[in-house]
mmCIF file of C-alpha atoms and ligand atoms in Angstrom:
data_model
loop_
_atom_site.group_PDB
_atom_site.id
_atom_site.type_symbol
_atom_site.label_atom_id
_atom_site.label_comp_id
_atom_site.label_asym_id
_atom_site.label_seq_id
_atom_site.Cartn_x
_atom_site.Cartn_y
_atom_site.Cartn_z
ATOM 1 C CA MET H 1 0.000 0.000 0.000
ATOM 2 C CA ALA H 2 1.403 3.381 -1.018
ATOM 3 C CA ARG H 3 0.744 6.850 0.360
ATOM 4 C CA VAL H 4 -0.279 8.853 -2.647
ATOM 5 C CA LEU H 5 -0.796 12.564 -3.128
ATOM 6 C CA ILE H 6 -2.893 13.667 -6.101
ATOM 7 C CA ILE H 7 -2.476 17.381 -6.695
ATOM 8 C CA GLY H 8 -5.524 18.519 -8.643
ATOM 9 C CA VAL H 9 -7.848 15.776 -7.412
ATOM 10 C CA THR H 10 -11.090 17.526 -8.395
ATOM 11 C CA GLY H 11 -10.554 17.382 -12.166
ATOM 12 C CA GLN H 12 -11.509 14.613 -14.579
ATOM 13 C CA ASP H 13 -8.131 12.881 -14.348
ATOM 14 C CA GLY H 14 -7.798 13.404 -10.602
ATOM 15 C CA ALA H 15 -11.116 11.653 -10.023
ATOM 16 C CA PHE H 16 -10.366 8.623 -12.214
ATOM 17 C CA LEU H 17 -6.862 8.348 -10.816
ATOM 18 C CA ALA H 18 -8.157 8.502 -7.228
ATOM 19 C CA ARG H 19 -10.630 5.730 -8.027
ATOM 20 C CA ALA H 20 -7.873 3.511 -9.463
ATOM 21 C CA LEU H 21 -5.586 4.095 -6.465
ATOM 22 C CA VAL H 22 -8.325 3.629 -3.871
ATOM 23 C CA GLY H 23 -9.220 0.440 -5.755
ATOM 24 C CA ARG H 24 -5.758 -0.991 -5.302
ATOM 25 C CA GLY H 25 -5.740 -0.167 -1.603
ATOM 26 C CA ASP H 26 -3.541 2.930 -1.561
ATOM 27 C CA GLU H 27 -3.920 5.690 1.011
ATOM 28 C CA VAL H 28 -5.022 8.586 -1.153
ATOM 29 C CA TYR H 29 -4.553 12.256 -0.308
ATOM 30 C CA GLY H 30 -6.291 14.672 -2.630
ATOM 31 C CA ALA H 31 -5.014 18.221 -2.839
ATOM 32 C CA MET H 32 -7.120 21.000 -4.201
ATOM 33 C CA ARG H 33 -6.975 24.737 -4.503
ATOM 34 C CA ARG H 34 -8.337 26.953 -1.753
ATOM 35 C CA GLY H 35 -12.085 27.299 -2.162
ATOM 36 C CA SER H 36 -12.418 24.159 -4.316
ATOM 37 C CA THR H 37 -14.304 22.096 -1.752
ATOM 38 C CA SER H 38 -17.524 22.477 -3.711
ATOM 39 C CA LYS H 39 -15.861 20.914 -6.750
ATOM 40 C CA THR H 40 -15.734 17.350 -5.487
ATOM 41 C CA GLY H 41 -18.716 16.348 -7.656
ATOM 42 C CA ARG H 42 -16.694 14.005 -9.846
ATOM 43 C CA LEU H 43 -15.379 12.084 -6.827
ATOM 44 C CA LYS H 44 -18.938 11.811 -5.550
ATOM 45 C CA GLU H 45 -20.093 10.595 -8.961
ATOM 46 C CA LEU H 46 -17.452 7.834 -8.807
ATOM 47 C CA GLY H 47 -18.499 6.944 -5.258
ATOM 48 C CA ILE H 48 -15.121 7.629 -3.649
ATOM 49 C CA ARG H 49 -15.495 11.061 -2.066
ATOM 50 C CA ASP H 50 -15.281 9.646 1.459
ATOM 51 C CA LYS H 51 -12.258 7.482 0.553
ATOM 52 C CA VAL H 52 -10.001 10.458 -0.177
ATOM 53 C CA ASN H 53 -8.210 12.518 2.479
ATOM 54 C CA PHE H 54 -8.576 16.076 1.262
ATOM 55 C CA CYS H 55 -6.082 18.841 1.832
ATOM 56 C CA SER H 56 -5.797 22.379 0.615
ATOM 57 C CA LEU H 57 -2.763 23.204 -1.509
ATOM 58 C CA GLU H 58 -1.767 26.230 -3.556
ATOM 59 C CA VAL H 59 1.026 25.136 -5.901
ATOM 60 C CA THR H 60 2.196 28.682 -6.571
ATOM 61 C CA GLU H 61 3.142 29.126 -2.870
ATOM 62 C CA PHE H 62 6.464 27.405 -2.209
ATOM 63 C CA ALA H 63 6.151 27.408 1.587
ATOM 64 C CA ASN H 64 2.714 25.848 1.352
ATOM 65 C CA VAL H 65 3.880 23.122 -1.059
ATOM 66 C CA GLN H 66 6.829 22.351 1.195
ATOM 67 C CA ALA H 67 4.651 22.170 4.301
ATOM 68 C CA VAL H 68 2.055 19.877 2.702
ATOM 69 C CA LEU H 69 4.679 17.498 1.275
ATOM 70 C CA ASP H 70 6.489 17.424 4.613
ATOM 71 C CA GLU H 71 3.282 16.633 6.457
ATOM 72 C CA ILE H 72 1.968 13.917 4.130
ATOM 73 C CA ARG H 73 5.343 12.421 3.130
ATOM 74 C CA PRO H 74 3.858 10.612 0.136
ATOM 75 C CA ASP H 75 5.522 7.761 -1.751
ATOM 76 C CA LEU H 76 3.923 8.856 -5.001
ATOM 77 C CA ILE H 77 2.901 12.326 -6.180
ATOM 78 C CA PHE H 78 0.737 12.959 -9.241
ATOM 79 C CA ASN H 79 0.772 16.577 -10.309
ATOM 80 C CA LEU H 80 -2.426 17.132 -12.280
ATOM 81 C CA SER H 81 -2.940 20.704 -11.140
ATOM 82 C CA ALA H 82 -3.056 23.138 -14.032
ATOM 83 C CA GLN H 83 -4.906 25.900 -15.772
ATOM 84 C CA SER H 84 -5.759 23.317 -18.412
ATOM 85 C CA PHE H 85 -7.957 25.164 -20.888
ATOM 86 C CA VAL H 86 -5.816 26.230 -23.851
ATOM 87 C CA GLY H 87 -8.292 28.901 -24.978
ATOM 88 C CA ASP H 88 -8.203 30.632 -21.575
ATOM 89 C CA SER H 89 -4.405 30.706 -21.529
ATOM 90 C CA PHE H 90 -4.500 33.506 -24.118
ATOM 91 C CA LYS H 91 -6.651 35.556 -21.720
ATOM 92 C CA PHE H 92 -4.761 34.588 -18.542
ATOM 93 C CA PRO H 93 -1.122 33.969 -19.532
ATOM 94 C CA HIS H 94 0.341 35.021 -16.158
ATOM 95 C CA TYR H 95 -2.024 32.870 -14.140
ATOM 96 C CA THR H 96 -1.492 29.951 -16.531
ATOM 97 C CA SER H 97 2.294 30.262 -16.297
ATOM 98 C CA GLY H 98 2.195 30.525 -12.512
ATOM 99 C CA VAL H 99 0.180 27.368 -11.927
ATOM 100 C CA ASN H 100 1.574 25.322 -14.805
ATOM 101 C CA TYR H 101 5.273 26.194 -14.470
ATOM 102 C CA ILE H 102 6.026 27.778 -11.079
ATOM 103 C CA GLY H 103 3.791 25.141 -9.496
ATOM 104 C CA VAL H 104 6.003 22.373 -10.870
ATOM 105 C CA LEU H 105 9.161 24.238 -9.904
ATOM 106 C CA ASN H 106 7.811 24.476 -6.350
ATOM 107 C CA ILE H 107 7.037 20.760 -6.171
ATOM 108 C CA LEU H 108 10.469 19.779 -7.504
ATOM 109 C CA GLU H 109 12.251 22.238 -5.209
ATOM 110 C CA ALA H 110 10.272 21.081 -2.187
ATOM 111 C CA LEU H 111 11.236 17.467 -2.940
ATOM 112 C CA ARG H 112 14.872 18.507 -3.259
ATOM 113 C CA VAL H 113 14.972 20.660 -0.128
ATOM 114 C CA LEU H 114 13.132 18.055 1.942
ATOM 115 C CA LYS H 115 15.403 15.312 0.520
ATOM 116 C CA MET H 116 12.321 13.218 -0.222
ATOM 117 C CA ASP H 117 12.582 10.350 -2.657
ATOM 118 C CA ALA H 118 8.903 10.305 -3.651
ATOM 119 C CA ARG H 119 8.168 9.382 -7.248
ATOM 120 C CA LEU H 120 6.657 12.296 -9.181
ATOM 121 C CA TYR H 121 4.309 12.133 -12.155
ATOM 122 C CA GLN H 122 4.003 15.346 -14.151
ATOM 123 C CA ALA H 123 1.100 15.866 -16.536
ATOM 124 C CA SER H 124 2.732 16.934 -19.786
ATOM 125 C CA THR H 125 0.690 17.337 -22.932
ATOM 126 C CA SER H 126 0.520 16.853 -26.684
ATOM 127 C CA GLU H 127 -0.140 20.606 -26.935
ATOM 128 C CA MET H 128 3.658 21.004 -26.607
ATOM 129 C CA TYR H 129 3.967 19.740 -30.215
ATOM 130 C CA GLY H 130 1.933 22.750 -31.363
ATOM 131 C CA ASP H 131 2.586 23.443 -35.037
ATOM 132 C CA VAL H 132 3.713 19.851 -35.491
ATOM 133 C CA LEU H 133 7.128 19.135 -36.969
ATOM 134 C CA GLU H 134 6.430 15.436 -37.534
ATOM 135 C CA LYS H 135 3.413 13.137 -38.033
ATOM 136 C CA PRO H 136 2.577 11.249 -35.884
ATOM 137 C CA GLN H 137 4.304 12.749 -32.836
ATOM 138 C CA SER H 138 6.541 10.639 -30.592
ATOM 139 C CA GLU H 139 8.840 11.301 -27.610
ATOM 140 C CA LYS H 140 11.541 12.235 -30.151
ATOM 141 C CA THR H 141 9.472 14.822 -32.054
ATOM 142 C CA PRO H 142 10.691 18.384 -31.392
ATOM 143 C CA PHE H 143 8.241 20.638 -29.564
ATOM 144 C CA ASN H 144 6.825 23.749 -31.218
ATOM 145 C CA PRO H 145 4.196 25.250 -28.848
ATOM 146 C CA LEU H 146 1.440 27.596 -30.019
ATOM 147 C CA SER H 147 -0.185 28.914 -26.822
ATOM 148 C CA PRO H 148 0.791 30.298 -23.401
ATOM 149 C CA TYR H 149 -0.617 27.017 -22.041
ATOM 150 C CA ALA H 150 1.700 24.916 -24.214
ATOM 151 C CA VAL H 151 4.709 27.126 -23.461
ATOM 152 C CA SER H 152 4.128 26.829 -19.704
ATOM 153 C CA LYS H 153 3.697 23.057 -19.969
ATOM 154 C CA LEU H 154 6.855 22.744 -22.069
ATOM 155 C CA ALA H 155 8.824 24.765 -19.510
ATOM 156 C CA ALA H 156 7.569 22.458 -16.751
ATOM 157 C CA HIS H 157 8.340 19.401 -18.880
ATOM 158 C CA SER H 158 11.905 20.591 -19.461
ATOM 159 C CA LEU H 159 12.339 21.263 -15.759
ATOM 160 C CA VAL H 160 11.249 17.725 -14.882
ATOM 161 C CA VAL H 161 13.850 16.356 -17.314
ATOM 162 C CA ASN H 162 16.433 18.682 -15.788
ATOM 163 C CA TYR H 163 15.741 17.667 -12.155
ATOM 164 C CA ARG H 164 15.766 14.011 -13.190
ATOM 165 C CA HIS H 165 19.240 14.417 -14.668
ATOM 166 C CA ALA H 166 20.681 16.907 -12.193
ATOM 167 C CA TYR H 167 19.455 15.323 -8.941
ATOM 168 C CA GLY H 168 18.567 11.762 -9.983
ATOM 169 C CA MET H 169 14.915 12.295 -9.034
ATOM 170 C CA PHE H 170 12.288 9.760 -10.042
ATOM 171 C CA ALA H 171 10.309 12.320 -12.025
ATOM 172 C CA THR H 172 8.299 11.078 -14.995
ATOM 173 C CA SER H 173 6.301 13.006 -17.587
ATOM 174 C CA GLY H 174 3.345 11.557 -19.407
ATOM 175 C CA ILE H 175 2.849 13.336 -22.724
ATOM 176 C CA LEU H 176 -0.863 12.684 -22.835
ATOM 177 C CA PHE H 177 -2.885 13.389 -25.933
ATOM 178 C CA ASN H 178 -6.508 14.547 -25.522
ATOM 179 C CA HIS H 179 -8.479 12.241 -23.261
ATOM 180 C CA GLU H 180 -12.180 12.536 -22.709
ATOM 181 C CA SER H 181 -14.934 10.909 -20.684
ATOM 182 C CA GLU H 182 -18.341 11.388 -19.113
ATOM 183 C CA LEU H 183 -16.581 13.544 -16.485
ATOM 184 C CA ARG H 184 -14.865 15.894 -18.959
ATOM 185 C CA GLY H 185 -15.150 19.625 -18.208
ATOM 186 C CA TYR H 186 -17.789 21.482 -20.204
ATOM 187 C CA GLU H 187 -15.341 23.966 -21.750
ATOM 188 C CA PHE H 188 -13.583 21.272 -23.798
ATOM 189 C CA VAL H 189 -14.956 20.634 -27.254
ATOM 190 C CA THR H 190 -16.112 17.011 -26.843
ATOM 191 C CA ARG H 191 -18.159 17.696 -23.725
ATOM 192 C CA LYS H 192 -19.406 20.997 -25.060
ATOM 193 C CA ILE H 193 -20.740 19.064 -28.053
ATOM 194 C CA THR H 194 -22.352 16.146 -26.191
ATOM 195 C CA SER H 195 -23.881 18.251 -23.411
ATOM 196 C CA TRP H 196 -25.221 20.845 -25.859
ATOM 197 C CA LEU H 197 -26.613 18.269 -28.316
ATOM 198 C CA ALA H 198 -28.448 16.602 -25.441
ATOM 199 C CA ARG H 199 -30.044 19.925 -24.570
ATOM 200 C CA ILE H 200 -31.037 20.470 -28.217
ATOM 201 C CA LYS H 201 -32.550 16.999 -28.288
ATOM 202 C CA LEU H 202 -34.463 17.093 -25.023
ATOM 203 C CA GLN H 203 -34.819 20.739 -24.065
ATOM 204 C CA ASP H 204 -35.100 22.399 -27.470
ATOM 205 C CA ALA H 205 -31.922 24.440 -26.969
ATOM 206 C CA GLU H 206 -30.502 26.677 -29.717
ATOM 207 C CA ALA H 207 -27.761 25.335 -32.052
ATOM 208 C CA VAL H 208 -24.248 24.917 -30.674
ATOM 209 C CA PRO H 209 -21.654 27.521 -31.724
ATOM 210 C CA LEU H 210 -18.213 26.006 -32.372
ATOM 211 C CA GLY H 211 -14.745 27.127 -33.490
ATOM 212 C CA ASN H 212 -12.438 25.273 -35.873
ATOM 213 C CA LEU H 213 -14.348 22.172 -37.008
ATOM 214 C CA SER H 214 -11.437 20.907 -39.109
ATOM 215 C CA SER H 215 -9.023 20.654 -36.195
ATOM 216 C CA VAL H 216 -7.714 17.079 -35.844
ATOM 217 C CA ARG H 217 -7.256 15.375 -32.500
ATOM 218 C CA ASP H 218 -6.197 11.969 -31.187
ATOM 219 C CA TRP H 219 -8.923 11.371 -28.595
ATOM 220 C CA GLY H 220 -8.581 8.607 -25.982
ATOM 221 C CA TYR H 221 -10.610 7.547 -22.954
ATOM 222 C CA ALA H 222 -9.547 9.233 -19.707
ATOM 223 C CA PRO H 223 -9.806 6.251 -17.287
ATOM 224 C CA GLU H 224 -7.398 4.297 -19.487
ATOM 225 C CA TYR H 225 -4.994 7.239 -19.464
ATOM 226 C CA THR H 226 -5.033 7.598 -15.679
ATOM 227 C CA ASP H 227 -4.302 3.855 -15.393
ATOM 228 C CA MET H 228 -1.219 4.545 -17.500
ATOM 229 C CA MET H 229 -0.138 7.302 -15.104
ATOM 230 C CA VAL H 230 -0.008 4.654 -12.367
ATOM 231 C CA ARG H 231 1.901 2.303 -14.621
ATOM 232 C CA MET H 232 4.408 5.048 -15.441
ATOM 233 C CA LEU H 233 5.256 5.484 -11.754
ATOM 234 C CA ASP H 234 5.365 1.714 -11.228
ATOM 235 C CA HIS H 235 7.904 1.461 -14.066
ATOM 236 C CA ASP H 236 11.506 0.689 -13.106
ATOM 237 C CA LYS H 237 12.880 4.066 -14.199
ATOM 238 C CA PRO H 238 11.682 7.645 -14.728
ATOM 239 C CA ASP H 239 11.161 8.658 -18.343
ATOM 240 C CA ASP H 240 8.878 10.467 -20.812
ATOM 241 C CA PHE H 241 6.027 8.567 -22.447
ATOM 242 C CA VAL H 242 3.536 9.484 -25.161
ATOM 243 C CA ILE H 243 0.085 8.170 -24.282
ATOM 244 C CA SER H 244 -2.236 8.299 -27.280
ATOM 245 C CA THR H 245 -4.394 6.066 -29.463
ATOM 246 C CA ASN H 246 -2.577 6.777 -32.758
ATOM 247 C CA THR H 247 -5.958 7.480 -34.402
ATOM 248 C CA GLU H 248 -7.256 10.818 -35.678
ATOM 249 C CA HIS H 249 -10.614 12.546 -36.092
ATOM 250 C CA THR H 250 -11.701 16.093 -36.828
ATOM 251 C CA VAL H 251 -13.926 18.039 -34.440
ATOM 252 C CA ARG H 252 -16.578 17.798 -37.192
ATOM 253 C CA GLU H 253 -16.355 13.992 -37.140
ATOM 254 C CA PHE H 254 -16.748 13.935 -33.365
ATOM 255 C CA LEU H 255 -19.781 16.211 -33.686
ATOM 256 C CA PHE H 256 -21.341 13.921 -36.311
ATOM 257 C CA MET H 257 -20.646 10.770 -34.265
ATOM 258 C CA ALA H 258 -22.203 12.215 -31.106
ATOM 259 C CA ALA H 259 -25.144 13.606 -33.084
ATOM 260 C CA GLN H 260 -25.804 10.233 -34.693
ATOM 261 C CA GLU H 261 -25.959 8.603 -31.271
ATOM 262 C CA MET H 262 -28.662 11.087 -30.317
ATOM 263 C CA GLY H 263 -30.728 10.373 -33.410
ATOM 264 C CA PHE H 264 -29.651 13.357 -35.539
ATOM 265 C CA ASP H 265 -28.465 12.830 -39.110
ATOM 266 C CA LEU H 266 -26.188 15.790 -39.778
ATOM 267 C CA VAL H 267 -25.272 17.364 -43.073
ATOM 268 C CA SER H 268 -22.759 20.192 -43.363
ATOM 269 C CA GLU H 269 -23.252 23.199 -45.646
ATOM 270 C CA GLY H 270 -20.901 26.087 -46.375
ATOM 271 C CA GLU H 271 -17.222 26.425 -45.573
ATOM 272 C CA GLY H 272 -15.000 28.118 -42.997
ATOM 273 C CA VAL H 273 -16.876 30.724 -40.966
ATOM 274 C CA ASP H 274 -20.021 30.023 -43.012
ATOM 275 C CA GLU H 275 -20.218 26.324 -42.180
ATOM 276 C CA LYS H 276 -23.529 25.164 -40.712
ATOM 277 C CA CYS H 277 -24.688 21.670 -39.764
ATOM 278 C CA PHE H 278 -28.354 20.760 -40.181
ATOM 279 C CA ASP H 279 -30.384 17.701 -39.221
ATOM 280 C CA ARG H 280 -31.419 16.073 -42.510
ATOM 281 C CA LYS H 281 -34.690 14.776 -41.044
ATOM 282 C CA THR H 282 -36.026 18.019 -39.577
ATOM 283 C CA GLY H 283 -33.958 20.679 -41.365
ATOM 284 C CA LYS H 284 -33.140 22.101 -37.928
ATOM 285 C CA LEU H 285 -29.837 23.964 -37.433
ATOM 286 C CA ILE H 286 -27.771 21.928 -34.931
ATOM 287 C CA ALA H 287 -24.292 23.486 -35.047
ATOM 288 C CA TYR H 288 -22.539 26.416 -36.691
ATOM 289 C CA VAL H 289 -19.143 28.050 -36.804
ATOM 290 C CA ASP H 290 -18.778 31.091 -34.591
ATOM 291 C CA PRO H 291 -15.418 32.892 -34.972
ATOM 292 C CA ARG H 292 -15.550 33.833 -31.268
ATOM 293 C CA TYR H 293 -14.364 30.301 -30.598
ATOM 294 C CA PHE H 294 -11.324 30.527 -32.870
ATOM 295 C CA ARG H 295 -8.017 30.704 -31.006
ATOM 296 C CA ALA H 296 -5.327 33.328 -31.548
ATOM 297 C CA SER H 297 -3.227 30.413 -32.808
ATOM 298 C CA ASP H 298 -4.588 26.898 -32.877
ATOM 299 C CA VAL H 299 -3.031 23.456 -32.914
ATOM 300 C CA VAL H 300 -4.747 21.922 -35.927
ATOM 301 C CA TYR H 301 -3.276 18.419 -36.065
ATOM 302 C CA LEU H 302 -2.320 16.002 -33.299
ATOM 303 C CA ARG H 303 -1.821 12.259 -33.545
ATOM 304 C CA GLY H 304 0.438 10.374 -31.165
ATOM 305 C CA ASP H 305 2.859 7.549 -31.921
ATOM 306 C CA ASN H 306 2.453 5.404 -28.793
ATOM 307 C CA SER H 307 4.943 2.627 -29.671
ATOM 308 C CA LYS H 308 7.258 3.342 -26.731
ATOM 309 C CA ALA H 309 4.415 3.021 -24.202
ATOM 310 C CA GLN H 310 3.181 -0.105 -25.985
ATOM 311 C CA GLU H 311 6.602 -1.724 -25.770
ATOM 312 C CA GLN H 312 7.694 -0.621 -22.307
ATOM 313 C CA LEU H 313 4.420 -0.246 -20.409
ATOM 314 C CA GLY H 314 2.173 -2.733 -22.203
ATOM 315 C CA TRP H 315 -0.145 0.099 -23.324
ATOM 316 C CA LYS H 316 -3.070 -0.846 -25.538
ATOM 317 C CA PRO H 317 -5.899 1.669 -25.858
ATOM 318 C CA GLU H 318 -9.289 -0.065 -26.015
ATOM 319 C CA VAL H 319 -11.866 2.741 -26.134
ATOM 320 C CA LEU H 320 -11.514 4.888 -29.253
ATOM 321 C CA ALA H 321 -13.201 8.103 -30.432
ATOM 322 C CA PRO H 322 -16.458 6.618 -31.856
ATOM 323 C CA GLU H 323 -17.092 4.720 -28.609
ATOM 324 C CA ILE H 324 -16.109 7.757 -26.510
ATOM 325 C CA ALA H 325 -18.589 9.923 -28.439
ATOM 326 C CA ARG H 326 -21.236 7.233 -27.907
ATOM 327 C CA ARG H 327 -20.632 6.955 -24.155
ATOM 328 C CA MET H 328 -20.553 10.722 -23.632
ATOM 329 C CA ALA H 329 -23.711 11.178 -25.712
ATOM 330 C CA ILE H 330 -25.606 8.521 -23.738
ATOM 331 C CA TYR H 331 -24.454 9.993 -20.427
ATOM 332 C CA ASP H 332 -25.412 13.545 -21.365
ATOM 333 C CA LEU H 333 -28.807 12.456 -22.677
ATOM 334 C CA LYS H 334 -29.464 10.854 -19.288
ATOM 335 C CA LYS H 335 -28.321 14.038 -17.524
ATOM 336 C CA ALA H 336 -30.523 16.226 -19.707
ATOM 337 C CA ALA H 337 -33.489 13.869 -19.226
ATOM 338 C CA ALA H 338 -33.021 14.249 -15.469
ATOM 339 C CA GLY H 339 -32.936 18.022 -15.951
ATOM 340 C CA ASN H 340 -29.425 18.107 -14.539
ATOM 341 C CA PRO H 341 -26.721 19.035 -17.020
ATOM 342 C CA GLY H 342 -24.122 19.716 -14.286
ATOM 343 C CA LEU H 343 -21.671 17.336 -12.640
HETATM 344 P P1 GDR L 1 -7.299 21.048 -26.477
HETATM 345 O O1 GDR L 1 -8.831 20.641 -26.196
HETATM 346 O O2 GDR L 1 -7.145 22.495 -26.696
HETATM 347 O O3 GDR L 1 -6.796 20.128 -27.548
HETATM 348 O O4 GDR L 1 -6.601 20.702 -25.089
HETATM 349 P P2 GDR L 1 -10.200 21.327 -26.618
HETATM 350 O O5 GDR L 1 -11.214 20.262 -26.493
HETATM 351 O O6 GDR L 1 -10.435 22.604 -25.884
HETATM 352 O O7 GDR L 1 -9.971 21.712 -28.170
HETATM 353 C C1 GDR L 1 -9.744 20.742 -29.167
HETATM 354 C C2 GDR L 1 -9.834 21.373 -30.540
HETATM 355 O O8 GDR L 1 -11.196 21.704 -30.790
HETATM 356 C C3 GDR L 1 -11.236 22.994 -31.395
HETATM 357 N N1 GDR L 1 -12.556 23.597 -31.159
HETATM 358 C C4 GDR L 1 -13.065 23.957 -29.962
HETATM 359 N N2 GDR L 1 -12.554 23.848 -28.717
HETATM 360 C C5 GDR L 1 -13.325 24.274 -27.681
HETATM 361 N N3 GDR L 1 -12.860 24.117 -26.435
HETATM 362 N N4 GDR L 1 -14.555 24.850 -27.873
HETATM 363 C C6 GDR L 1 -15.096 25.005 -29.118
HETATM 364 O O9 GDR L 1 -16.200 25.522 -29.274
HETATM 365 C C7 GDR L 1 -14.323 24.520 -30.217
HETATM 366 N N5 GDR L 1 -14.539 24.467 -31.553
HETATM 367 C C8 GDR L 1 -13.472 23.916 -32.111
HETATM 368 C C9 GDR L 1 -10.098 23.741 -30.714
HETATM 369 O O10 GDR L 1 -9.743 24.891 -31.472
HETATM 370 C C10 GDR L 1 -9.027 22.655 -30.699
HETATM 371 O O11 GDR L 1 -8.338 22.653 -31.929
HETATM 372 C C11 GDR L 1 -6.979 19.598 -24.277
HETATM 373 C C12 GDR L 1 -6.893 20.037 -22.806
HETATM 374 O O12 GDR L 1 -7.412 19.022 -21.995
HETATM 375 C C13 GDR L 1 -5.460 20.322 -22.440
HETATM 376 O O13 GDR L 1 -5.378 20.619 -21.043
HETATM 377 C C14 GDR L 1 -4.619 19.080 -22.732
HETATM 378 O O14 GDR L 1 -3.283 19.346 -22.445
HETATM 379 C C15 GDR L 1 -4.784 18.675 -24.188
HETATM 380 O O15 GDR L 1 -6.145 18.488 -24.499
HETATM 381 C C16 GDR L 1 -4.048 17.379 -24.491
#
């Protein structure tokens, strides 16, 4: 049994990870930001809220990070805390950089100062590939970030590599490609689509406004990805691993798949900012492009080469984008039917 600290326990990944660790008998500490106590809905949904020991932690405050690590003395630390919405990082670059980079610096420094030999997992991201220099992207592909979010994550990623080499720390980065689930936040495109379509279907909501429909992503299923986080820290040495499905779909394809599950039969008309998606059966407008959702610079193609994780960690993704769209659509229809779109 390990003592585990999950920093950022209230998010999608934090909740699934906590469930996996509780399930294997670990003692799980869940750190969250001040004032986040009301955000434990996902842990409740998974039936493990009372199995997690909560603590308050502000990663941007070094003294606080040091004190919490010293008190808990975990064997394993998963750092999932982040300002994780790429779109918002253009509006809040300082805040994003503070949490996503200084936060990691504080954790690494606290481990060093306290001379703790805890294993650290850092949540790196496919967004670091940005304007991609290779297809598909692997651990060897050079990074080329396109947002303050990606820059902050790349800085943190580089720091983890540096502390691993300089101080021999067991610090591992998972370069996770997009991973979705029924517990995904509503600001991300998959959940925005499934939750909104459910409201169109059952509550006669207006059509959903979307940004770049041609953007390509490699979407995997979050619970499988959090299982891989555990496997990465159970591995015999610290390293960097791409976790992806090595499949690709456009946002438009995801929209069509989710819509089909809800009984819509979409057809797209027009191009670029004029694109509109109608239901063939009723002629009703279901989705349209709204330039307000375009990003100042967008990552338009991501697809991960996961061979290293397959070979070294036994990674085999089972749930792929069509099934993810199906599961999220079914879940959100149930939520909308119950009149409760929230978590
Ligand atoms: P991403 O996820 O930025 O890849 O980061 P998101 O779902 O926000 O965007 C994916 C793509 O969809 C396009 N898009 C829209 N996106 C949103 N959010 N809303 C829209 O209306 C919309 N229309 C089109 C985007 O432009 C983009 O190209 C996620 C986050 O979880 C990160 O924290 C994580 O690091 C990466 O995945 C891996």
